[in-house]
């Protein structure tokens, strides 16, 4: 499927939640017109599960642990999401929301969309910022703050401003194009916690990124 949303095998529903307008793929769980609580979005987006790390063994007569690598396993389904280097530390789904929680009241942003891609290899959470950018009289652009992460080692934890409403794999890829809107990238290592806390201190950069985008958009017009 082009959207690549994770589908719950029991219900057949896509693990994605949204506020406001229905996405183009008509998938996901609707949570109202204006705002939703983080706890409700985690459940509605099918993100209320964790991953765990497990050692890898090889051998014929005798099994030996391959100490340089480990597997990331989705606990609710048992799916092996990746084989990563031993220093890789996964970011649990609920912690993706916890990162942005302190930021939302300060900026009056609200949770807007969230979802899981593939078998759970990748996820995103999107908050809608107040106000909009008026490029021309008939060209009004909404503002969003995006956090995306992975459980397969394919990407770092990324925080960025985007004018794109992320609802699937395609829109996520579009939102990640270019470096101009990037606020911070954090590798999945033992130091990720302290680096993310540092990111919260500099989230004022979101407003700077918004202004830069507005100037660029008007210049292009």
mmCIF file with all atom_site columns, N, CA, C and O in Angstrom, residues 59-109:
data_model
loop_
_atom_site.group_PDB
_atom_site.id
_atom_site.type_symbol
_atom_site.label_atom_id
_atom_site.label_alt_id
_atom_site.label_comp_id
_atom_site.label_asym_id
_atom_site.label_entity_id
_atom_site.label_seq_id
_atom_site.pdbx_PDB_ins_code
_atom_site.Cartn_x
_atom_site.Cartn_y
_atom_site.Cartn_z
_atom_site.occupancy
_atom_site.B_iso_or_equiv
_atom_site.pdbx_formal_charge
_atom_site.auth_seq_id
_atom_site.auth_comp_id
_atom_site.auth_asym_id
_atom_site.auth_atom_id
_atom_site.pdbx_PDB_model_num
ATOM 1   N N  . UNK A 1 59  ? 25.971 -20.467 15.493 1.00 0.00 ? 59  UNK A N  1
ATOM 2   C CA . UNK A 1 59  ? 26.757 -21.670 15.736 1.00 0.00 ? 59  UNK A CA 1
ATOM 3   C C  . UNK A 1 59  ? 25.996 -22.913 15.355 1.00 0.00 ? 59  UNK A C  1
ATOM 4   O O  . UNK A 1 59  ? 24.791 -22.886 15.115 1.00 0.00 ? 59  UNK A O  1
ATOM 5   N N  . UNK A 1 60  ? 26.694 -24.032 15.313 1.00 0.00 ? 60  UNK A N  1
ATOM 6   C CA . UNK A 1 60  ? 26.091 -25.318 14.970 1.00 0.00 ? 60  UNK A CA 1
ATOM 7   C C  . UNK A 1 60  ? 26.128 -26.244 16.177 1.00 0.00 ? 60  UNK A C  1
ATOM 8   O O  . UNK A 1 60  ? 25.107 -26.546 16.788 1.00 0.00 ? 60  UNK A O  1
ATOM 9   N N  . UNK A 1 61  ? 27.312 -26.675 16.555 1.00 0.00 ? 61  UNK A N  1
ATOM 10  C CA . UNK A 1 61  ? 27.444 -27.563 17.713 1.00 0.00 ? 61  UNK A CA 1
ATOM 11  C C  . UNK A 1 61  ? 27.263 -26.787 19.013 1.00 0.00 ? 61  UNK A C  1
ATOM 12  O O  . UNK A 1 61  ? 26.716 -27.308 19.987 1.00 0.00 ? 61  UNK A O  1
ATOM 13  N N  . UNK A 1 62  ? 27.698 -25.549 19.000 1.00 0.00 ? 62  UNK A N  1
ATOM 14  C CA . UNK A 1 62  ? 27.618 -24.727 20.204 1.00 0.00 ? 62  UNK A CA 1
ATOM 15  C C  . UNK A 1 62  ? 27.213 -23.308 19.813 1.00 0.00 ? 62  UNK A C  1
ATOM 16  O O  . UNK A 1 62  ? 27.793 -22.704 18.919 1.00 0.00 ? 62  UNK A O  1
ATOM 17  N N  . UNK A 1 63  ? 26.202 -22.794 20.481 1.00 0.00 ? 63  UNK A N  1
ATOM 18  C CA . UNK A 1 63  ? 25.733 -21.444 20.200 1.00 0.00 ? 63  UNK A CA 1
ATOM 19  C C  . UNK A 1 63  ? 26.564 -20.422 20.961 1.00 0.00 ? 63  UNK A C  1
ATOM 20  O O  . UNK A 1 63  ? 26.841 -20.590 22.154 1.00 0.00 ? 63  UNK A O  1
ATOM 21  N N  . UNK A 1 64  ? 26.958 -19.382 20.256 1.00 0.00 ? 64  UNK A N  1
ATOM 22  C CA . UNK A 1 64  ? 27.702 -18.294 20.879 1.00 0.00 ? 64  UNK A CA 1
ATOM 23  C C  . UNK A 1 64  ? 26.994 -16.974 20.577 1.00 0.00 ? 64  UNK A C  1
ATOM 24  O O  . UNK A 1 64  ? 26.510 -16.758 19.472 1.00 0.00 ? 64  UNK A O  1
ATOM 25  N N  . UNK A 1 65  ? 26.963 -16.115 21.584 1.00 0.00 ? 65  UNK A N  1
ATOM 26  C CA . UNK A 1 65  ? 26.323 -14.815 21.408 1.00 0.00 ? 65  UNK A CA 1
ATOM 27  C C  . UNK A 1 65  ? 27.175 -13.912 20.525 1.00 0.00 ? 65  UNK A C  1
ATOM 28  O O  . UNK A 1 65  ? 28.397 -13.837 20.685 1.00 0.00 ? 65  UNK A O  1
ATOM 29  N N  . UNK A 1 66  ? 26.503 -13.228 19.588 1.00 0.00 ? 66  UNK A N  1
ATOM 30  C CA . UNK A 1 66  ? 27.179 -12.222 18.769 1.00 0.00 ? 66  UNK A CA 1
ATOM 31  C C  . UNK A 1 66  ? 27.057 -10.900 19.518 1.00 0.00 ? 66  UNK A C  1
ATOM 32  O O  . UNK A 1 66  ? 26.040 -10.207 19.442 1.00 0.00 ? 66  UNK A O  1
ATOM 33  N N  . UNK A 1 67  ? 28.064 -10.548 20.258 1.00 0.00 ? 67  UNK A N  1
ATOM 34  C CA . UNK A 1 67  ? 27.980 -9.436  21.209 1.00 0.00 ? 67  UNK A CA 1
ATOM 35  C C  . UNK A 1 67  ? 27.858 -8.072  20.541 1.00 0.00 ? 67  UNK A C  1
ATOM 36  O O  . UNK A 1 67  ? 27.392 -7.112  21.156 1.00 0.00 ? 67  UNK A O  1
ATOM 37  N N  . UNK A 1 68  ? 28.243 -7.963  19.282 1.00 0.00 ? 68  UNK A N  1
ATOM 38  C CA . UNK A 1 68  ? 28.219 -6.659  18.609 1.00 0.00 ? 68  UNK A CA 1
ATOM 39  C C  . UNK A 1 68  ? 26.813 -6.248  18.154 1.00 0.00 ? 68  UNK A C  1
ATOM 40  O O  . UNK A 1 68  ? 26.576 -5.083  17.844 1.00 0.00 ? 68  UNK A O  1
ATOM 41  N N  . UNK A 1 69  ? 25.886 -7.224  18.102 1.00 0.00 ? 69  UNK A N  1
ATOM 42  C CA . UNK A 1 69  ? 24.556 -6.922  17.567 1.00 0.00 ? 69  UNK A CA 1
ATOM 43  C C  . UNK A 1 69  ? 23.453 -7.468  18.476 1.00 0.00 ? 69  UNK A C  1
ATOM 44  O O  . UNK A 1 69  ? 23.691 -8.326  19.327 1.00 0.00 ? 69  UNK A O  1
ATOM 45  N N  . UNK A 1 70  ? 22.240 -6.962  18.267 1.00 0.00 ? 70  UNK A N  1
ATOM 46  C CA . UNK A 1 70  ? 21.063 -7.442  18.990 1.00 0.00 ? 70  UNK A CA 1
ATOM 47  C C  . UNK A 1 70  ? 19.832 -7.226  18.111 1.00 0.00 ? 70  UNK A C  1
ATOM 48  O O  . UNK A 1 70  ? 19.883 -6.504  17.113 1.00 0.00 ? 70  UNK A O  1
ATOM 49  N N  . UNK A 1 71  ? 18.739 -7.860  18.471 1.00 0.00 ? 71  UNK A N  1
ATOM 50  C CA . UNK A 1 71  ? 17.492 -7.695  17.721 1.00 0.00 ? 71  UNK A CA 1
ATOM 51  C C  . UNK A 1 71  ? 16.544 -6.785  18.491 1.00 0.00 ? 71  UNK A C  1
ATOM 52  O O  . UNK A 1 71  ? 16.568 -6.730  19.719 1.00 0.00 ? 71  UNK A O  1
ATOM 53  N N  . UNK A 1 72  ? 15.713 -6.059  17.724 1.00 0.00 ? 72  UNK A N  1
ATOM 54  C CA . UNK A 1 72  ? 14.629 -5.261  18.304 1.00 0.00 ? 72  UNK A CA 1
ATOM 55  C C  . UNK A 1 72  ? 13.334 -5.989  17.984 1.00 0.00 ? 72  UNK A C  1
ATOM 56  O O  . UNK A 1 72  ? 13.010 -6.218  16.818 1.00 0.00 ? 72  UNK A O  1
ATOM 57  N N  . UNK A 1 73  ? 12.590 -6.376  19.022 1.00 0.00 ? 73  UNK A N  1
ATOM 58  C CA . UNK A 1 73  ? 11.365 -7.157  18.839 1.00 0.00 ? 73  UNK A CA 1
ATOM 59  C C  . UNK A 1 73  ? 10.157 -6.385  19.368 1.00 0.00 ? 73  UNK A C  1
ATOM 60  O O  . UNK A 1 73  ? 10.196 -5.827  20.474 1.00 0.00 ? 73  UNK A O  1
ATOM 61  N N  . UNK A 1 74  ? 9.114  -6.331  18.558 1.00 0.00 ? 74  UNK A N  1
ATOM 62  C CA . UNK A 1 74  ? 7.851  -5.728  18.984 1.00 0.00 ? 74  UNK A CA 1
ATOM 63  C C  . UNK A 1 74  ? 7.154  -6.712  19.911 1.00 0.00 ? 74  UNK A C  1
ATOM 64  O O  . UNK A 1 74  ? 6.810  -7.833  19.520 1.00 0.00 ? 74  UNK A O  1
ATOM 65  N N  . UNK A 1 75  ? 6.897  -6.302  21.147 1.00 0.00 ? 75  UNK A N  1
ATOM 66  C CA . UNK A 1 75  ? 6.462  -7.241  22.170 1.00 0.00 ? 75  UNK A CA 1
ATOM 67  C C  . UNK A 1 75  ? 5.059  -7.782  21.964 1.00 0.00 ? 75  UNK A C  1
ATOM 68  O O  . UNK A 1 75  ? 4.784  -8.939  22.290 1.00 0.00 ? 75  UNK A O  1
ATOM 69  N N  . UNK A 1 76  ? 4.140  -6.984  21.418 1.00 0.00 ? 76  UNK A N  1
ATOM 70  C CA . UNK A 1 76  ? 2.755  -7.456  21.313 1.00 0.00 ? 76  UNK A CA 1
ATOM 71  C C  . UNK A 1 76  ? 2.553  -8.445  20.166 1.00 0.00 ? 76  UNK A C  1
ATOM 72  O O  . UNK A 1 76  ? 1.672  -9.305  20.219 1.00 0.00 ? 76  UNK A O  1
ATOM 73  N N  . UNK A 1 77  ? 3.366  -8.337  19.116 1.00 0.00 ? 77  UNK A N  1
ATOM 74  C CA . UNK A 1 77  ? 3.212  -9.239  17.973 1.00 0.00 ? 77  UNK A CA 1
ATOM 75  C C  . UNK A 1 77  ? 4.352  -10.248 17.846 1.00 0.00 ? 77  UNK A C  1
ATOM 76  O O  . UNK A 1 77  ? 4.219  -11.260 17.157 1.00 0.00 ? 77  UNK A O  1
ATOM 77  N N  . UNK A 1 78  ? 5.476  -9.967  18.495 1.00 0.00 ? 78  UNK A N  1
ATOM 78  C CA . UNK A 1 78  ? 6.640  -10.834 18.380 1.00 0.00 ? 78  UNK A CA 1
ATOM 79  C C  . UNK A 1 78  ? 7.437  -10.617 17.109 1.00 0.00 ? 78  UNK A C  1
ATOM 80  O O  . UNK A 1 78  ? 8.409  -11.340 16.851 1.00 0.00 ? 78  UNK A O  1
ATOM 81  N N  . UNK A 1 79  ? 7.058  -9.619  16.303 1.00 0.00 ? 79  UNK A N  1
ATOM 82  C CA . UNK A 1 79  ? 7.776  -9.333  15.057 1.00 0.00 ? 79  UNK A CA 1
ATOM 83  C C  . UNK A 1 79  ? 9.189  -8.820  15.351 1.00 0.00 ? 79  UNK A C  1
ATOM 84  O O  . UNK A 1 79  ? 9.382  -7.955  16.211 1.00 0.00 ? 79  UNK A O  1
ATOM 85  N N  . UNK A 1 80  ? 10.154 -9.370  14.607 1.00 0.00 ? 80  UNK A N  1
ATOM 86  C CA . UNK A 1 80  ? 11.517 -8.851  14.678 1.00 0.00 ? 80  UNK A CA 1
ATOM 87  C C  . UNK A 1 80  ? 11.585 -7.640  13.751 1.00 0.00 ? 80  UNK A C  1
ATOM 88  O O  . UNK A 1 80  ? 11.449 -7.763  12.537 1.00 0.00 ? 80  UNK A O  1
ATOM 89  N N  . UNK A 1 81  ? 11.795 -6.471  14.324 1.00 0.00 ? 81  UNK A N  1
ATOM 90  C CA . UNK A 1 81  ? 11.785 -5.244  13.545 1.00 0.00 ? 81  UNK A CA 1
ATOM 91  C C  . UNK A 1 81  ? 13.147 -4.908  12.961 1.00 0.00 ? 81  UNK A C  1
ATOM 92  O O  . UNK A 1 81  ? 13.228 -4.212  11.951 1.00 0.00 ? 81  UNK A O  1
ATOM 93  N N  . UNK A 1 82  ? 14.209 -5.400  13.596 1.00 0.00 ? 82  UNK A N  1
ATOM 94  C CA . UNK A 1 82  ? 15.539 -5.061  13.076 1.00 0.00 ? 82  UNK A CA 1
ATOM 95  C C  . UNK A 1 82  ? 16.635 -5.825  13.806 1.00 0.00 ? 82  UNK A C  1
ATOM 96  O O  . UNK A 1 82  ? 16.427 -6.401  14.876 1.00 0.00 ? 82  UNK A O  1
ATOM 97  N N  . UNK A 1 83  ? 17.795 -5.791  13.184 1.00 0.00 ? 83  UNK A N  1
ATOM 98  C CA . UNK A 1 83  ? 19.043 -6.198  13.822 1.00 0.00 ? 83  UNK A CA 1
ATOM 99  C C  . UNK A 1 83  ? 19.919 -4.956  13.849 1.00 0.00 ? 83  UNK A C  1
ATOM 100 O O  . UNK A 1 83  ? 20.180 -4.351  12.806 1.00 0.00 ? 83  UNK A O  1
ATOM 101 N N  . UNK A 1 84  ? 20.325 -4.549  15.047 1.00 0.00 ? 84  UNK A N  1
ATOM 102 C CA . UNK A 1 84  ? 21.055 -3.287  15.196 1.00 0.00 ? 84  UNK A CA 1
ATOM 103 C C  . UNK A 1 84  ? 22.333 -3.525  16.003 1.00 0.00 ? 84  UNK A C  1
ATOM 104 O O  . UNK A 1 84  ? 22.509 -4.575  16.629 1.00 0.00 ? 84  UNK A O  1
ATOM 105 N N  . UNK A 1 85  ? 23.203 -2.539  15.985 1.00 0.00 ? 85  UNK A N  1
ATOM 106 C CA . UNK A 1 85  ? 24.421 -2.631  16.792 1.00 0.00 ? 85  UNK A CA 1
ATOM 107 C C  . UNK A 1 85  ? 24.070 -2.549  18.269 1.00 0.00 ? 85  UNK A C  1
ATOM 108 O O  . UNK A 1 85  ? 23.053 -1.985  18.658 1.00 0.00 ? 85  UNK A O  1
ATOM 109 N N  . UNK A 1 86  ? 24.923 -3.092  19.093 1.00 0.00 ? 86  UNK A N  1
ATOM 110 C CA . UNK A 1 86  ? 24.626 -3.254  20.507 1.00 0.00 ? 86  UNK A CA 1
ATOM 111 C C  . UNK A 1 86  ? 24.412 -1.941  21.246 1.00 0.00 ? 86  UNK A C  1
ATOM 112 O O  . UNK A 1 86  ? 23.729 -1.895  22.264 1.00 0.00 ? 86  UNK A O  1
ATOM 113 N N  . UNK A 1 87  ? 24.971 -0.843  20.747 1.00 0.00 ? 87  UNK A N  1
ATOM 114 C CA . UNK A 1 87  ? 24.825 0.436   21.434 1.00 0.00 ? 87  UNK A CA 1
ATOM 115 C C  . UNK A 1 87  ? 23.490 1.117   21.119 1.00 0.00 ? 87  UNK A C  1
ATOM 116 O O  . UNK A 1 87  ? 23.169 2.161   21.695 1.00 0.00 ? 87  UNK A O  1
ATOM 117 N N  . UNK A 1 88  ? 22.710 0.551   20.217 1.00 0.00 ? 88  UNK A N  1
ATOM 118 C CA . UNK A 1 88  ? 21.428 1.139   19.819 1.00 0.00 ? 88  UNK A CA 1
ATOM 119 C C  . UNK A 1 88  ? 20.424 1.049   20.970 1.00 0.00 ? 88  UNK A C  1
ATOM 120 O O  . UNK A 1 88  ? 20.186 -0.026  21.528 1.00 0.00 ? 88  UNK A O  1
ATOM 121 N N  . UNK A 1 89  ? 19.828 2.188   21.328 1.00 0.00 ? 89  UNK A N  1
ATOM 122 C CA . UNK A 1 89  ? 18.824 2.241   22.384 1.00 0.00 ? 89  UNK A CA 1
ATOM 123 C C  . UNK A 1 89  ? 17.498 2.686   21.770 1.00 0.00 ? 89  UNK A C  1
ATOM 124 O O  . UNK A 1 89  ? 17.394 3.807   21.258 1.00 0.00 ? 89  UNK A O  1
ATOM 125 N N  . UNK A 1 90  ? 16.463 1.845   21.797 1.00 0.00 ? 90  UNK A N  1
ATOM 126 C CA . UNK A 1 90  ? 15.185 2.236   21.180 1.00 0.00 ? 90  UNK A CA 1
ATOM 127 C C  . UNK A 1 90  ? 14.473 3.302   21.996 1.00 0.00 ? 90  UNK A C  1
ATOM 128 O O  . UNK A 1 90  ? 14.610 3.377   23.215 1.00 0.00 ? 90  UNK A O  1
ATOM 129 N N  . UNK A 1 91  ? 13.711 4.138   21.298 1.00 0.00 ? 91  UNK A N  1
ATOM 130 C CA . UNK A 1 91  ? 12.835 5.113   21.947 1.00 0.00 ? 91  UNK A CA 1
ATOM 131 C C  . UNK A 1 91  ? 11.432 4.518   21.957 1.00 0.00 ? 91  UNK A C  1
ATOM 132 O O  . UNK A 1 91  ? 10.848 4.283   20.898 1.00 0.00 ? 91  UNK A O  1
ATOM 133 N N  . UNK A 1 92  ? 10.891 4.264   23.131 1.00 0.00 ? 92  UNK A N  1
ATOM 134 C CA . UNK A 1 92  ? 9.560  3.672   23.224 1.00 0.00 ? 92  UNK A CA 1
ATOM 135 C C  . UNK A 1 92  ? 8.507  4.649   22.700 1.00 0.00 ? 92  UNK A C  1
ATOM 136 O O  . UNK A 1 92  ? 8.654  5.868   22.790 1.00 0.00 ? 92  UNK A O  1
ATOM 137 N N  . UNK A 1 93  ? 7.432  4.104   22.148 1.00 0.00 ? 93  UNK A N  1
ATOM 138 C CA . UNK A 1 93  ? 6.395  4.929   21.522 1.00 0.00 ? 93  UNK A CA 1
ATOM 139 C C  . UNK A 1 93  ? 5.843  6.003   22.460 1.00 0.00 ? 93  UNK A C  1
ATOM 140 O O  . UNK A 1 93  ? 5.689  7.157   22.082 1.00 0.00 ? 93  UNK A O  1
ATOM 141 N N  . UNK A 1 94  ? 5.542  5.598   23.687 1.00 0.00 ? 94  UNK A N  1
ATOM 142 C CA . UNK A 1 94  ? 4.952  6.565   24.629 1.00 0.00 ? 94  UNK A CA 1
ATOM 143 C C  . UNK A 1 94  ? 5.923  7.692   24.947 1.00 0.00 ? 94  UNK A C  1
ATOM 144 O O  . UNK A 1 94  ? 5.508  8.826   25.253 1.00 0.00 ? 94  UNK A O  1
ATOM 145 N N  . UNK A 1 95  ? 7.218  7.416   24.855 1.00 0.00 ? 95  UNK A N  1
ATOM 146 C CA . UNK A 1 95  ? 8.216  8.446   25.148 1.00 0.00 ? 95  UNK A CA 1
ATOM 147 C C  . UNK A 1 95  ? 8.289  9.493   24.040 1.00 0.00 ? 95  UNK A C  1
ATOM 148 O O  . UNK A 1 95  ? 8.730  10.621  24.284 1.00 0.00 ? 95  UNK A O  1
ATOM 149 N N  . UNK A 1 96  ? 7.864  9.129   22.828 1.00 0.00 ? 96  UNK A N  1
ATOM 150 C CA . UNK A 1 96  ? 7.819  10.107  21.745 1.00 0.00 ? 96  UNK A CA 1
ATOM 151 C C  . UNK A 1 96  ? 6.821  11.211  22.091 1.00 0.00 ? 96  UNK A C  1
ATOM 152 O O  . UNK A 1 96  ? 7.061  12.391  21.833 1.00 0.00 ? 96  UNK A O  1
ATOM 153 N N  . UNK A 1 97  ? 5.685  10.829  22.698 1.00 0.00 ? 97  UNK A N  1
ATOM 154 C CA . UNK A 1 97  ? 4.714  11.821  23.138 1.00 0.00 ? 97  UNK A CA 1
ATOM 155 C C  . UNK A 1 97  ? 5.235  12.587  24.346 1.00 0.00 ? 97  UNK A C  1
ATOM 156 O O  . UNK A 1 97  ? 5.036  13.804  24.452 1.00 0.00 ? 97  UNK A O  1
ATOM 157 N N  . UNK A 1 98  ? 5.908  11.885  25.244 1.00 0.00 ? 98  UNK A N  1
ATOM 158 C CA . UNK A 1 98  ? 6.415  12.524  26.461 1.00 0.00 ? 98  UNK A CA 1
ATOM 159 C C  . UNK A 1 98  ? 7.429  13.620  26.142 1.00 0.00 ? 98  UNK A C  1
ATOM 160 O O  . UNK A 1 98  ? 7.540  14.609  26.867 1.00 0.00 ? 98  UNK A O  1
ATOM 161 N N  . UNK A 1 99  ? 8.172  13.459  25.044 1.00 0.00 ? 99  UNK A N  1
ATOM 162 C CA . UNK A 1 99  ? 9.162  14.467  24.656 1.00 0.00 ? 99  UNK A CA 1
ATOM 163 C C  . UNK A 1 99  ? 8.496  15.798  24.358 1.00 0.00 ? 99  UNK A C  1
ATOM 164 O O  . UNK A 1 99  ? 8.962  16.869  24.770 1.00 0.00 ? 99  UNK A O  1
ATOM 165 N N  . UNK A 1 100 ? 7.378  15.743  23.632 1.00 0.00 ? 100 UNK A N  1
ATOM 166 C CA . UNK A 1 100 ? 6.719  16.976  23.202 1.00 0.00 ? 100 UNK A CA 1
ATOM 167 C C  . UNK A 1 100 ? 5.695  17.514  24.191 1.00 0.00 ? 100 UNK A C  1
ATOM 168 O O  . UNK A 1 100 ? 5.275  18.661  24.075 1.00 0.00 ? 100 UNK A O  1
ATOM 169 N N  . UNK A 1 101 ? 5.294  16.705  25.167 1.00 0.00 ? 101 UNK A N  1
ATOM 170 C CA . UNK A 1 101 ? 4.270  17.130  26.119 1.00 0.00 ? 101 UNK A CA 1
ATOM 171 C C  . UNK A 1 101 ? 4.568  18.478  26.781 1.00 0.00 ? 101 UNK A C  1
ATOM 172 O O  . UNK A 1 101 ? 3.681  19.336  26.860 1.00 0.00 ? 101 UNK A O  1
ATOM 173 N N  . UNK A 1 102 ? 5.805  18.709  27.274 1.00 0.00 ? 102 UNK A N  1
ATOM 174 C CA . UNK A 1 102 ? 6.071  20.002  27.921 1.00 0.00 ? 102 UNK A CA 1
ATOM 175 C C  . UNK A 1 102 ? 6.032  21.172  26.941 1.00 0.00 ? 102 UNK A C  1
ATOM 176 O O  . UNK A 1 102 ? 5.824  22.311  27.328 1.00 0.00 ? 102 UNK A O  1
ATOM 177 N N  . UNK A 1 103 ? 6.241  20.879  25.664 1.00 0.00 ? 103 UNK A N  1
ATOM 178 C CA . UNK A 1 103 ? 6.309  21.905  24.632 1.00 0.00 ? 103 UNK A CA 1
ATOM 179 C C  . UNK A 1 103 ? 4.923  22.410  24.228 1.00 0.00 ? 103 UNK A C  1
ATOM 180 O O  . UNK A 1 103 ? 4.748  23.580  23.883 1.00 0.00 ? 103 UNK A O  1
ATOM 181 N N  . UNK A 1 104 ? 3.917  21.545  24.292 1.00 0.00 ? 104 UNK A N  1
ATOM 182 C CA . UNK A 1 104 ? 2.597  21.902  23.784 1.00 0.00 ? 104 UNK A CA 1
ATOM 183 C C  . UNK A 1 104 ? 1.926  23.043  24.548 1.00 0.00 ? 104 UNK A C  1
ATOM 184 O O  . UNK A 1 104 ? 1.453  24.005  23.916 1.00 0.00 ? 104 UNK A O  1
ATOM 185 N N  . UNK A 1 105 ? 1.862  23.011  25.886 1.00 0.00 ? 105 UNK A N  1
ATOM 186 C CA . UNK A 1 105 ? 1.210  24.124  26.584 1.00 0.00 ? 105 UNK A CA 1
ATOM 187 C C  . UNK A 1 105 ? 1.912  25.461  26.351 1.00 0.00 ? 105 UNK A C  1
ATOM 188 O O  . UNK A 1 105 ? 1.264  26.507  26.249 1.00 0.00 ? 105 UNK A O  1
ATOM 189 N N  . UNK A 1 106 ? 3.220  25.410  26.254 1.00 0.00 ? 106 UNK A N  1
ATOM 190 C CA . UNK A 1 106 ? 4.006  26.634  26.079 1.00 0.00 ? 106 UNK A CA 1
ATOM 191 C C  . UNK A 1 106 ? 3.686  27.328  24.753 1.00 0.00 ? 106 UNK A C  1
ATOM 192 O O  . UNK A 1 106 ? 3.647  28.554  24.666 1.00 0.00 ? 106 UNK A O  1
ATOM 193 N N  . UNK A 1 107 ? 3.463  26.535  23.725 1.00 0.00 ? 107 UNK A N  1
ATOM 194 C CA . UNK A 1 107 ? 3.229  27.100  22.390 1.00 0.00 ? 107 UNK A CA 1
ATOM 195 C C  . UNK A 1 107 ? 1.762  27.068  21.971 1.00 0.00 ? 107 UNK A C  1
ATOM 196 O O  . UNK A 1 107 ? 1.419  27.544  20.894 1.00 0.00 ? 107 UNK A O  1
ATOM 197 N N  . UNK A 1 108 ? 0.920  26.477  22.824 1.00 0.00 ? 108 UNK A N  1
ATOM 198 C CA . UNK A 1 108 ? -0.506 26.304  22.519 1.00 0.00 ? 108 UNK A CA 1
ATOM 199 C C  . UNK A 1 108 ? -0.727 25.391  21.305 1.00 0.00 ? 108 UNK A C  1
ATOM 200 O O  . UNK A 1 108 ? -1.737 25.491  20.605 1.00 0.00 ? 108 UNK A O  1
ATOM 201 N N  . UNK A 1 109 ? 0.241  24.522  21.067 1.00 0.00 ? 109 UNK A N  1
ATOM 202 C CA . UNK A 1 109 ? 0.089  23.520  20.018 1.00 0.00 ? 109 UNK A CA 1
ATOM 203 C C  . UNK A 1 109 ? -0.799 22.387  20.536 1.00 0.00 ? 109 UNK A C  1
ATOM 204 O O  . UNK A 1 109 ? -0.981 22.226  21.743 1.00 0.00 ? 109 UNK A O  1
#
